[in-house]
Amino acid sequence: MKITTKINLITTTWIICVLIAVNAVVFFSFMKITVNMEDDELLQKASVLIKELNKETSAAGTKENLTPYLANHSYIRVINPDSKIVNQVTNDPPMAAKIKAEFAAKKGTDRLTIRLKNKEEQIGIVRVPIQKNGQVVGTLEFGKKLAGLELGKDLLLSILAFCTVLGAVLSLLGGRWLSNLIMRPISNMINTMEDIEQSGIPKKIDIQLETKDELQKLAVTFNRMIGRLERNLENQKQFISDASHELKTPLTVIKSYADLLLRRGLQNEAVAHDAIESIHSEATRIQKMTERFLDLADTESGNLLETKKINLVSLCENIGKQLQAAYKRMIDLHVNEASITVVADEVKLKQAIIILIDNAIKYSMDKVDVYLEDSEIGTSIIVKDYGIGVPEGELENIFERFYRVDKARSRETGGTGLGLAIAKNIIKQHQGEIKIRSTEGVGTEAELFLPKRK
Ligand SMILES: Nc1ncnc2c1ncn2[C@@H]1O[C@H](COP(=O)(O)OP(=O)(O)OP(=O)(O)O)[C@@H](O)[C@H]1O
Ligand SMILES: [Mg+2]
């Protein structure tokens, strides 16, 4: 069942129940008040008449005494202690005949339902004792057809029934309008989602009204999510295009040397040697590049870090020793403390530090200085070189994937342009910061900052 139908049915049923309950209260209150009013009127008449009868010598009075008190469709009778009628006046004899005379020593009211001409009639009766010399000698009985009550009851019932039906219809229409109002943005969202499902292309919901309610919040959140998805997709597309472009050059080189080998290489040993060497070097470059792709994918995937307490001093000492041996370059570690503890993912942090030192080695000829600075708010690892530096306008670009300041030179050094992008991701995962200060021709200072973890 559609949610709009459900809302409609529930609200209408509820409103009908409320109307029925209210109507019942109104109806029964009306009946009670009307009957009480009729009884009061009869009692009042009876007490006036009693006063008159008390003046008479005979307790039964005369017809002349009683007649002026007759109302429409009523009777007045005097009953003796044996429940016999001793005097009666009526303008509705069939009605009076249906009601049995009853002696009552106490004042009281009664109501009877009798059948007259195949119709049920309500009769209101009051009985008041007649006293002579302090003794009850008879009962004055007033009976009256409650015609007003019947009429009022029927009228009220029809009004209440009409109001209930009108209420139900209005609630049905109102419910439909309300559920449509609520469902319109939801239907809009469902349509957009179905479009996305069918086309596979992220699409935003068209928010027409600034309602500032939960539904608008839902749509805005959905659009934000779609925006992120769009950016991610765009990013992915860009990466695939950049990566293919980067792989194209070494693959073209490999292919052309392989062609050369096929054509002439086997006859000429020198050509064959050159070709194999170039193929080897380009294949190594591709290998390094694919390793970098995987590292980048790993740092972008949002995988959890395997953090633990690390002694940064010994970690940097080890890295320094390894790189010094591999590149035959001087790497100086400057640190005042014997040990600095940081909470980090050791493998990833090591990777980020190596990326910075590797850059310093690649883009300078002099020694490389590494400074470790620990403070209350965090720890900095600063890698300083005295090399070619980065031109001022390029500083903001060098963290972008595949960006290299000097493409030709980077090919010589084997750079892929992914190192700093990977390092930035790693430090971001550690809630840290990476900053590069550089002066072209003077040198570069790269700083990794790791905030203290609680
Ligand atoms: N210390 C530095 N001195 C001068 N230029 C630098 C330095 N560090 C980075 N750069 C410039 O920033 C670019 C991007 O650096 P990044 O480390 O991301 O890539 P790469 O070194 O070219 O390749 P990879 O690190 O993936 O082997 C480099 O190509 C280089 O032009
Ligand atoms: Mg690099």
Short mmCIF file of C-alpha atoms and ligand atoms in Angstrom, two decimals:
data_model
loop_
_atom_site.label_atom_id
_atom_site.label_comp_id
_atom_site.label_asym_id
_atom_site.label_seq_id
_atom_site.Cartn_x
_atom_site.Cartn_y
_atom_site.Cartn_z
CA MET A 1 0.00 0.00 0.00
CA LYS A 2 1.27 3.47 -0.88
CA ILE A 3 2.39 5.56 2.08
CA THR A 4 0.01 8.37 1.05
CA THR A 5 -2.97 5.95 1.20
CA LYS A 6 -1.73 4.69 4.55
CA ILE A 7 -1.45 8.21 6.03
CA ASN A 8 -4.87 9.03 4.61
CA LEU A 9 -6.55 5.95 6.03
CA ILE A 10 -4.96 6.31 9.45
CA THR A 11 -5.83 10.02 9.82
CA THR A 12 -9.39 9.54 8.56
CA THR A 13 -10.06 6.55 10.84
CA TRP A 14 -8.65 8.51 13.76
CA ILE A 15 -10.76 11.58 12.99
CA ILE A 16 -13.93 9.44 12.64
CA CYS A 17 -13.23 7.84 16.04
CA VAL A 18 -12.70 11.26 17.64
CA LEU A 19 -15.90 12.62 16.03
CA ILE A 20 -17.95 9.63 17.19
CA ALA A 21 -16.64 10.02 20.76
CA VAL A 22 -17.34 13.79 20.79
CA ASN A 23 -20.80 13.26 19.26
CA ALA A 24 -21.67 10.63 21.88
CA VAL A 25 -20.73 13.07 24.67
CA VAL A 26 -22.78 15.85 23.03
CA PHE A 27 -25.79 13.54 22.48
CA PHE A 28 -25.96 12.10 25.98
CA SER A 29 -25.40 15.51 27.59
CA PHE A 30 -28.24 16.96 25.50
CA MET A 31 -30.59 14.12 26.48
CA LYS A 32 -29.80 14.45 30.17
CA ILE A 33 -30.19 18.24 30.23
CA THR A 34 -33.47 18.18 28.25
CA VAL A 35 -35.06 15.47 30.41
CA ASN A 36 -34.00 17.31 33.59
CA MET A 37 -35.54 20.51 32.24
CA GLU A 38 -38.86 18.75 31.41
CA ASP A 39 -38.94 17.09 34.85
CA ASP A 40 -38.25 20.43 36.57
CA GLU A 41 -41.08 22.08 34.67
CA LEU A 42 -43.55 19.32 35.67
CA LEU A 43 -42.37 19.40 39.29
CA GLN A 44 -42.84 23.14 39.41
CA LYS A 45 -46.40 22.88 38.08
CA ALA A 46 -47.11 20.05 40.51
CA SER A 47 -45.94 22.05 43.52
CA VAL A 48 -48.14 25.02 42.54
CA LEU A 49 -51.13 22.70 42.10
CA ILE A 50 -50.43 20.94 45.40
CA LYS A 51 -50.64 24.27 47.21
CA GLU A 52 -54.05 24.85 45.65
CA LEU A 53 -55.28 21.32 46.47
CA ASN A 54 -54.17 21.76 50.07
CA LYS A 55 -56.58 24.68 50.38
CA GLU A 56 -59.51 22.47 49.21
CA THR A 57 -61.49 20.37 51.64
CA SER A 58 -61.27 17.26 49.45
CA ALA A 59 -57.71 16.10 48.68
CA ALA A 60 -58.93 14.89 45.25
CA GLY A 61 -59.78 18.39 44.10
CA THR A 62 -62.05 18.99 41.15
CA LYS A 63 -61.59 18.79 37.38
CA GLU A 64 -61.70 22.58 37.35
CA ASN A 65 -58.74 22.67 39.71
CA LEU A 66 -56.62 20.40 37.51
CA THR A 67 -57.53 21.43 33.93
CA PRO A 68 -55.65 24.78 33.82
CA TYR A 69 -52.39 22.89 34.46
CA LEU A 70 -52.76 20.57 31.50
CA ALA A 71 -50.05 20.87 28.87
CA ASN A 72 -50.16 19.34 25.37
CA HIS A 73 -50.39 15.55 25.37
CA SER A 74 -50.53 15.23 29.11
CA TYR A 75 -52.68 14.09 32.01
CA ILE A 76 -53.03 15.04 35.64
CA ARG A 77 -54.45 12.62 38.12
CA VAL A 78 -54.99 12.29 41.83
CA ILE A 79 -54.38 8.78 43.20
CA ASN A 80 -55.45 7.48 46.59
CA PRO A 81 -53.24 5.26 48.82
CA ASP A 82 -54.78 2.14 47.17
CA SER A 83 -53.36 3.26 43.80
CA LYS A 84 -56.89 4.08 42.54
CA ILE A 85 -57.51 7.12 40.40
CA VAL A 86 -59.87 9.47 42.19
CA ASN A 87 -59.66 12.38 39.80
CA GLN A 88 -58.14 12.74 36.31
CA VAL A 89 -58.00 15.26 33.48
CA THR A 90 -56.32 14.57 30.14
CA ASN A 91 -56.21 15.82 26.58
CA ASP A 92 -54.69 12.50 25.36
CA PRO A 93 -56.90 9.68 26.76
CA PRO A 94 -55.13 6.82 24.85
CA MET A 95 -51.85 7.87 26.38
CA ALA A 96 -53.29 8.25 29.90
CA ALA A 97 -54.95 4.83 29.58
CA LYS A 98 -51.57 3.17 28.92
CA ILE A 99 -50.07 4.42 32.17
CA LYS A 100 -50.84 2.58 35.36
CA ALA A 101 -51.72 4.69 38.37
CA GLU A 102 -49.22 4.35 41.16
CA PHE A 103 -49.41 5.73 44.68
CA ALA A 104 -46.13 7.32 45.88
CA ALA A 105 -45.49 8.55 49.41
CA LYS A 106 -42.42 10.46 48.24
CA LYS A 107 -41.78 13.04 45.58
CA GLY A 108 -40.14 11.49 42.50
CA THR A 109 -39.76 11.48 38.75
CA ASP A 110 -40.09 8.61 36.31
CA ARG A 111 -39.85 7.99 32.61
CA LEU A 112 -41.80 5.43 30.62
CA THR A 113 -41.68 4.26 27.03
CA ILE A 114 -45.10 3.30 25.70
CA ARG A 115 -46.38 2.21 22.32
CA LEU A 116 -49.06 4.39 20.76
CA LYS A 117 -50.26 3.87 17.20
CA ASN A 118 -47.27 1.67 16.47
CA LYS A 119 -44.91 4.38 17.60
CA GLU A 120 -42.76 4.45 20.67
CA GLU A 121 -43.32 7.49 22.87
CA GLN A 122 -41.35 8.75 25.87
CA ILE A 123 -43.51 9.85 28.76
CA GLY A 124 -42.17 11.93 31.63
CA ILE A 125 -43.96 11.40 34.94
CA VAL A 126 -43.68 13.22 38.26
CA ARG A 127 -45.36 12.16 41.44
CA VAL A 128 -45.86 14.45 44.45
CA PRO A 129 -47.54 13.31 47.70
CA ILE A 130 -50.70 15.20 48.88
CA GLN A 131 -50.66 15.79 52.62
CA LYS A 132 -53.50 16.57 55.00
CA ASN A 133 -52.80 17.18 58.71
CA GLY A 134 -49.26 15.85 58.33
CA GLN A 135 -50.43 12.62 56.65
CA VAL A 136 -50.02 11.50 53.06
CA VAL A 137 -53.52 11.02 51.73
CA GLY A 138 -52.82 10.68 48.03
CA THR A 139 -50.48 11.31 45.12
CA LEU A 140 -50.67 14.00 42.49
CA GLU A 141 -49.36 12.48 39.21
CA PHE A 142 -48.38 14.54 36.19
CA GLY A 143 -47.68 12.71 32.91
CA LYS A 144 -46.53 14.36 29.70
CA LYS A 145 -45.44 13.12 26.30
CA LEU A 146 -41.81 14.22 25.82
CA ALA A 147 -42.46 15.25 22.20
CA GLY A 148 -39.82 18.03 22.27
CA LEU A 149 -37.23 15.55 23.43
CA GLU A 150 -38.07 13.12 20.60
CA LEU A 151 -37.94 15.90 18.04
CA GLY A 152 -34.71 17.36 19.45
CA LYS A 153 -33.17 13.90 19.64
CA ASP A 154 -33.92 13.12 15.98
CA LEU A 155 -32.68 16.53 14.86
CA LEU A 156 -29.52 16.29 16.90
CA LEU A 157 -28.82 12.78 15.61
CA SER A 158 -29.14 13.93 12.01
CA ILE A 159 -26.90 16.98 12.64
CA LEU A 160 -24.29 14.84 14.37
CA ALA A 161 -24.38 12.20 11.61
CA PHE A 162 -24.01 14.92 8.98
CA CYS A 163 -21.06 16.46 10.89
CA THR A 164 -19.37 13.05 11.18
CA VAL A 165 -19.69 12.36 7.46
CA LEU A 166 -18.54 15.91 6.62
CA GLY A 167 -15.60 15.55 9.02
CA ALA A 168 -14.62 12.22 7.45
CA VAL A 169 -14.80 13.65 3.92
CA LEU A 170 -12.81 16.77 4.91
CA SER A 171 -10.24 14.65 6.72
CA LEU A 172 -9.93 12.39 3.66
CA LEU A 173 -9.37 15.39 1.39
CA GLY A 174 -7.06 17.10 3.91
CA GLY A 175 -5.14 13.87 4.46
CA ARG A 176 -4.67 13.50 0.72
CA TRP A 177 -3.41 17.06 0.38
CA LEU A 178 -1.11 16.66 3.40
CA SER A 179 0.33 13.32 2.33
CA ASN A 180 0.91 14.66 -1.19
CA LEU A 181 2.70 17.65 0.31
CA ILE A 182 4.92 15.37 2.39
CA MET A 183 5.43 12.80 -0.32
CA ARG A 184 6.26 15.18 -3.18
CA PRO A 185 9.92 15.67 -2.18
CA ILE A 186 10.22 11.97 -1.34
CA SER A 187 8.80 10.98 -4.74
CA ASN A 188 11.24 13.45 -6.27
CA MET A 189 14.08 11.69 -4.47
CA ILE A 190 12.86 8.23 -5.50
CA ASN A 191 12.67 9.34 -9.15
CA THR A 192 16.20 10.78 -9.00
CA MET A 193 17.52 7.60 -7.37
CA GLU A 194 15.84 5.44 -10.02
CA ASP A 195 17.42 7.64 -12.70
CA ILE A 196 20.82 7.17 -11.07
CA GLU A 197 20.25 3.41 -10.85
CA GLN A 198 19.32 3.17 -14.52
CA SER A 199 21.92 5.53 -15.98
CA GLY A 200 24.72 4.89 -13.45
CA ILE A 201 25.40 8.63 -13.47
CA PRO A 202 25.19 10.53 -10.17
CA LYS A 203 22.51 13.22 -10.28
CA LYS A 204 21.36 15.81 -7.77
CA ILE A 205 17.78 16.32 -6.56
CA ASP A 206 16.09 19.48 -7.72
CA ILE A 207 15.14 21.34 -4.50
CA GLN A 208 12.34 23.69 -5.49
CA LEU A 209 11.21 25.13 -2.15
CA GLU A 210 13.36 26.28 0.74
CA THR A 211 11.18 24.61 3.40
CA LYS A 212 14.04 24.17 5.89
CA ASP A 213 12.38 21.00 7.23
CA GLU A 214 13.70 17.46 7.70
CA LEU A 215 12.80 16.52 4.12
CA GLN A 216 14.79 19.42 2.72
CA LYS A 217 17.65 18.43 5.03
CA LEU A 218 17.42 14.88 3.64
CA ALA A 219 17.55 16.18 0.06
CA VAL A 220 20.46 18.53 0.86
CA THR A 221 22.39 15.67 2.52
CA PHE A 222 21.65 13.44 -0.47
CA ASN A 223 22.89 16.15 -2.85
CA ARG A 224 26.03 16.61 -0.76
CA MET A 225 26.67 12.87 -0.93
CA ILE A 226 26.10 12.90 -4.69
CA GLY A 227 28.47 15.87 -5.00
CA ARG A 228 31.16 13.91 -3.20
CA LEU A 229 30.51 10.89 -5.39
CA GLU A 230 30.77 13.07 -8.50
CA ARG A 231 34.09 14.48 -7.31
CA ASN A 232 35.38 10.99 -6.52
CA LEU A 233 34.31 9.72 -9.93
CA GLU A 234 35.91 12.73 -11.60
CA ASN A 235 39.05 12.13 -9.56
CA GLN A 236 39.11 8.49 -10.57
CA LYS A 237 38.61 9.34 -14.23
CA GLN A 238 41.38 11.91 -14.03
CA PHE A 239 43.67 9.41 -12.32
CA ILE A 240 43.06 6.71 -14.95
CA SER A 241 43.69 9.21 -17.71
CA ASP A 242 46.87 10.58 -16.04
CA ALA A 243 48.15 7.10 -15.18
CA SER A 244 47.61 5.83 -18.73
CA HIS A 245 49.38 8.89 -20.03
CA GLU A 246 52.32 8.31 -17.70
CA LEU A 247 52.55 4.63 -18.68
CA LYS A 248 52.36 5.43 -22.39
CA THR A 249 55.85 6.94 -22.62
CA PRO A 250 57.83 4.03 -21.10
CA LEU A 251 55.66 1.52 -22.98
CA THR A 252 56.32 3.32 -26.28
CA VAL A 253 60.03 3.28 -25.53
CA ILE A 254 59.91 -0.45 -24.70
CA LYS A 255 57.96 -1.19 -27.86
CA SER A 256 60.30 0.73 -30.11
CA TYR A 257 63.39 -0.97 -28.62
CA ALA A 258 61.70 -4.35 -28.93
CA ASP A 259 61.00 -3.54 -32.62
CA LEU A 260 64.63 -2.57 -33.07
CA LEU A 261 65.74 -5.84 -31.48
CA LEU A 262 63.43 -7.78 -33.76
CA ARG A 263 64.73 -6.07 -36.88
CA ARG A 264 68.46 -5.69 -36.28
CA GLY A 265 69.32 -6.45 -32.71
CA LEU A 266 70.31 -10.05 -33.13
CA GLN A 267 72.97 -9.24 -35.76
CA ASN A 268 74.45 -6.28 -33.86
CA GLU A 269 75.47 -7.01 -30.30
CA ALA A 270 75.96 -3.33 -29.36
CA VAL A 271 72.46 -2.38 -30.55
CA ALA A 272 71.03 -5.40 -28.73
CA HIS A 273 72.80 -4.40 -25.52
CA ASP A 274 71.54 -0.79 -25.75
CA ALA A 275 68.00 -1.94 -26.50
CA ILE A 276 67.89 -4.44 -23.62
CA GLU A 277 69.32 -1.86 -21.22
CA SER A 278 66.68 0.69 -22.22
CA ILE A 279 63.90 -1.88 -22.02
CA HIS A 280 65.16 -2.84 -18.56
CA SER A 281 65.27 0.76 -17.36
CA GLU A 282 61.79 1.61 -18.69
CA ALA A 283 60.37 -1.61 -17.23
CA THR A 284 61.89 -0.64 -13.86
CA ARG A 285 60.26 2.76 -14.22
CA ILE A 286 56.88 1.12 -14.91
CA GLN A 287 57.42 -1.17 -11.95
CA LYS A 288 58.17 1.80 -9.67
CA MET A 289 55.20 3.66 -11.05
CA THR A 290 52.77 0.77 -10.43
CA GLU A 291 54.13 0.44 -6.89
CA ARG A 292 53.40 4.16 -6.41
CA PHE A 293 49.87 3.69 -7.87
CA LEU A 294 49.21 0.95 -5.31
CA ASP A 295 50.60 3.09 -2.47
CA LEU A 296 48.40 5.98 -3.55
CA ALA A 297 45.32 3.75 -3.79
CA ASP A 298 46.11 2.34 -0.35
CA THR A 299 46.40 5.80 1.27
CA GLU A 300 43.23 7.00 -0.45
CA SER A 301 41.13 3.96 0.41
CA GLY A 302 40.52 5.05 3.99
CA ASN A 303 42.04 1.82 5.40
CA LEU A 304 42.52 1.96 9.14
CA LEU A 305 45.96 2.81 10.47
CA GLU A 306 47.85 0.27 12.54
CA THR A 307 49.02 2.77 15.13
CA LYS A 308 51.43 2.08 17.96
CA LYS A 309 54.04 3.95 20.01
CA ILE A 310 57.16 4.54 17.93
CA ASN A 311 60.53 5.97 18.89
CA LEU A 312 60.92 8.55 16.15
CA VAL A 313 64.63 9.11 16.81
CA SER A 314 65.61 5.52 16.13
CA LEU A 315 63.19 5.32 13.18
CA CYS A 316 64.85 8.35 11.53
CA GLU A 317 68.33 7.03 12.35
CA ASN A 318 67.54 3.78 10.56
CA ILE A 319 66.03 5.55 7.54
CA GLY A 320 69.07 7.86 7.38
CA LYS A 321 71.48 4.92 7.48
CA GLN A 322 69.59 3.01 4.76
CA LEU A 323 69.35 5.96 2.36
CA GLN A 324 72.90 7.11 3.04
CA ALA A 325 74.13 3.65 2.07
CA ALA A 326 71.87 3.43 -0.99
CA TYR A 327 72.50 6.90 -2.44
CA LYS A 328 75.97 7.53 -1.06
CA ARG A 329 74.84 10.95 0.19
CA MET A 330 75.31 12.65 3.54
CA ILE A 331 72.17 12.70 5.74
CA ASP A 332 72.56 14.55 9.07
CA LEU A 333 70.05 13.94 11.86
CA HIS A 334 69.69 16.82 14.38
CA VAL A 335 67.82 15.97 17.56
CA ASN A 336 68.18 17.10 21.20
CA GLU A 337 66.26 14.27 22.88
CA ALA A 338 67.46 10.69 23.12
CA SER A 339 64.01 9.49 22.22
CA ILE A 340 60.75 11.03 20.96
CA THR A 341 57.62 8.89 21.16
CA VAL A 342 54.89 9.32 18.58
CA VAL A 343 51.74 7.26 18.07
CA ALA A 344 51.56 6.40 14.38
CA ASP A 345 51.45 3.67 11.75
CA GLU A 346 55.15 2.83 11.53
CA VAL A 347 55.17 1.54 7.94
CA LYS A 348 53.25 4.52 6.59
CA LEU A 349 55.13 7.14 8.59
CA LYS A 350 58.41 5.63 7.39
CA GLN A 351 57.13 5.79 3.82
CA ALA A 352 56.26 9.51 4.18
CA ILE A 353 59.68 10.37 5.68
CA ILE A 354 61.47 8.42 2.90
CA ILE A 355 59.45 10.34 0.26
CA LEU A 356 60.70 13.67 1.70
CA ILE A 357 64.33 12.56 2.07
CA ASP A 358 64.19 10.98 -1.40
CA ASN A 359 63.09 14.32 -2.86
CA ALA A 360 65.82 16.17 -0.97
CA ILE A 361 68.41 13.75 -2.37
CA LYS A 362 67.00 13.86 -5.92
CA TYR A 363 66.69 17.61 -6.18
CA SER A 364 69.97 18.63 -4.53
CA MET A 365 73.64 17.73 -4.67
CA ASP A 366 74.68 18.80 -1.17
CA LYS A 367 74.05 17.12 2.16
CA VAL A 368 70.57 16.70 3.59
CA ASP A 369 69.64 17.80 7.14
CA VAL A 370 66.86 16.15 9.12
CA TYR A 371 65.62 17.95 12.27
CA LEU A 372 63.30 16.40 14.88
CA GLU A 373 61.47 18.88 17.10
CA ASP A 374 59.14 17.81 19.89
CA SER A 375 56.74 20.14 21.70
CA GLU A 376 53.60 19.90 23.84
CA ILE A 377 51.31 20.14 20.83
CA GLY A 378 53.14 17.80 18.49
CA THR A 379 56.24 16.60 16.75
CA SER A 380 57.86 18.00 13.61
CA ILE A 381 60.14 16.16 11.20
CA ILE A 382 61.92 18.72 9.01
CA VAL A 383 63.90 17.62 5.94
CA LYS A 384 66.15 20.36 4.58
CA ASP A 385 68.16 20.39 1.38
CA TYR A 386 70.29 22.97 -0.40
CA GLY A 387 69.32 22.17 -3.96
CA ILE A 388 67.37 23.56 -6.90
CA GLY A 389 64.32 24.51 -4.83
CA VAL A 390 60.77 24.97 -6.08
CA PRO A 391 59.69 28.17 -7.87
CA GLU A 392 57.26 30.17 -5.69
CA GLY A 393 54.25 29.79 -7.98
CA GLU A 394 54.67 26.00 -8.12
CA LEU A 395 54.58 25.32 -4.37
CA GLU A 396 50.81 24.84 -4.27
CA ASN A 397 50.89 22.38 -7.21
CA ILE A 398 53.55 19.94 -6.10
CA PHE A 399 51.12 17.98 -3.89
CA GLU A 400 48.92 17.21 -6.90
CA ARG A 401 49.13 13.75 -8.40
CA PHE A 402 51.64 13.39 -11.29
CA TYR A 403 52.72 17.04 -10.94
CA ARG A 404 56.41 17.60 -11.56
CA VAL A 405 58.03 21.02 -11.82
CA ASP A 406 60.52 19.96 -14.46
CA LYS A 407 59.13 17.02 -16.40
CA ALA A 408 62.32 16.38 -18.38
CA ARG A 409 64.47 16.37 -15.26
CA SER A 410 62.00 14.17 -13.42
CA ARG A 411 62.28 11.55 -16.13
CA GLU A 412 66.03 11.49 -15.53
CA THR A 413 65.55 11.18 -11.77
CA GLY A 414 62.81 8.62 -12.26
CA GLY A 415 60.18 10.70 -10.47
CA THR A 416 56.52 9.82 -11.00
CA GLY A 417 55.09 12.94 -9.37
CA LEU A 418 53.15 10.84 -6.83
CA GLY A 419 55.49 10.97 -3.82
CA LEU A 420 54.17 14.14 -2.18
CA ALA A 421 50.52 13.19 -2.92
CA ILE A 422 51.08 9.89 -1.08
CA ALA A 423 52.94 11.63 1.81
CA LYS A 424 50.13 14.16 2.14
CA ASN A 425 47.50 11.41 2.33
CA ILE A 426 49.49 9.55 4.98
CA ILE A 427 49.92 12.65 7.16
CA LYS A 428 46.23 13.53 6.69
CA GLN A 429 45.34 10.05 7.95
CA HIS A 430 47.39 10.90 11.07
CA GLN A 431 45.50 14.22 11.44
CA GLY A 432 48.81 15.97 10.82
CA GLU A 433 50.04 18.56 8.36
CA ILE A 434 52.66 18.73 5.66
CA LYS A 435 54.27 22.03 4.65
CA ILE A 436 56.95 22.92 2.12
CA ARG A 437 59.00 26.10 2.22
CA SER A 438 61.39 26.65 -0.64
CA THR A 439 63.50 29.24 -2.41
CA GLU A 440 64.46 28.53 -5.97
CA GLY A 441 68.19 27.90 -6.27
CA VAL A 442 68.67 28.01 -2.48
CA GLY A 443 66.96 24.98 -1.12
CA THR A 444 63.82 23.37 0.26
CA GLU A 445 62.49 22.66 3.72
CA ALA A 446 59.73 20.05 3.99
CA GLU A 447 57.98 19.67 7.35
CA LEU A 448 55.79 16.85 8.60
CA PHE A 449 53.81 17.77 11.70
CA LEU A 450 52.15 15.12 13.85
CA PRO A 451 49.83 16.39 16.61
CA LYS A 452 50.10 14.74 20.04
CA ARG A 453 47.50 12.00 20.46
CA LYS A 454 45.59 11.58 23.71
N1 LIG B 1 63.09 18.96 -2.26
C1 LIG B 1 62.69 19.37 -3.46
N2 LIG B 1 63.41 20.25 -4.19
C2 LIG B 1 62.99 20.66 -5.39
N3 LIG B 1 61.84 20.25 -5.98
C3 LIG B 1 61.11 19.38 -5.31
C4 LIG B 1 61.46 18.89 -4.02
N4 LIG B 1 60.48 18.05 -3.60
C5 LIG B 1 59.57 18.00 -4.60
N5 LIG B 1 59.94 18.79 -5.62
C6 LIG B 1 59.18 19.01 -6.87
O1 LIG B 1 57.86 18.54 -6.67
C7 LIG B 1 57.53 17.54 -7.63
C8 LIG B 1 56.63 16.52 -7.00
O2 LIG B 1 57.33 15.76 -6.04
P1 LIG B 1 56.90 14.27 -5.78
O3 LIG B 1 57.76 13.73 -4.68
O4 LIG B 1 55.46 14.26 -5.57
O5 LIG B 1 57.19 13.56 -7.15
P2 LIG B 1 58.52 13.04 -7.77
O6 LIG B 1 59.61 13.25 -6.80
O7 LIG B 1 58.66 13.69 -9.07
O8 LIG B 1 58.22 11.51 -7.99
P3 LIG B 1 58.20 10.32 -6.93
O9 LIG B 1 58.42 10.95 -5.58
O10 LIG B 1 56.89 9.72 -7.08
O11 LIG B 1 59.30 9.44 -7.33
C9 LIG B 1 58.83 16.98 -8.07
O12 LIG B 1 58.73 16.48 -9.38
C10 LIG B 1 59.72 18.20 -8.03
O13 LIG B 1 59.61 18.94 -9.19
MG MG B 2 59.40 12.46 -4.86
#
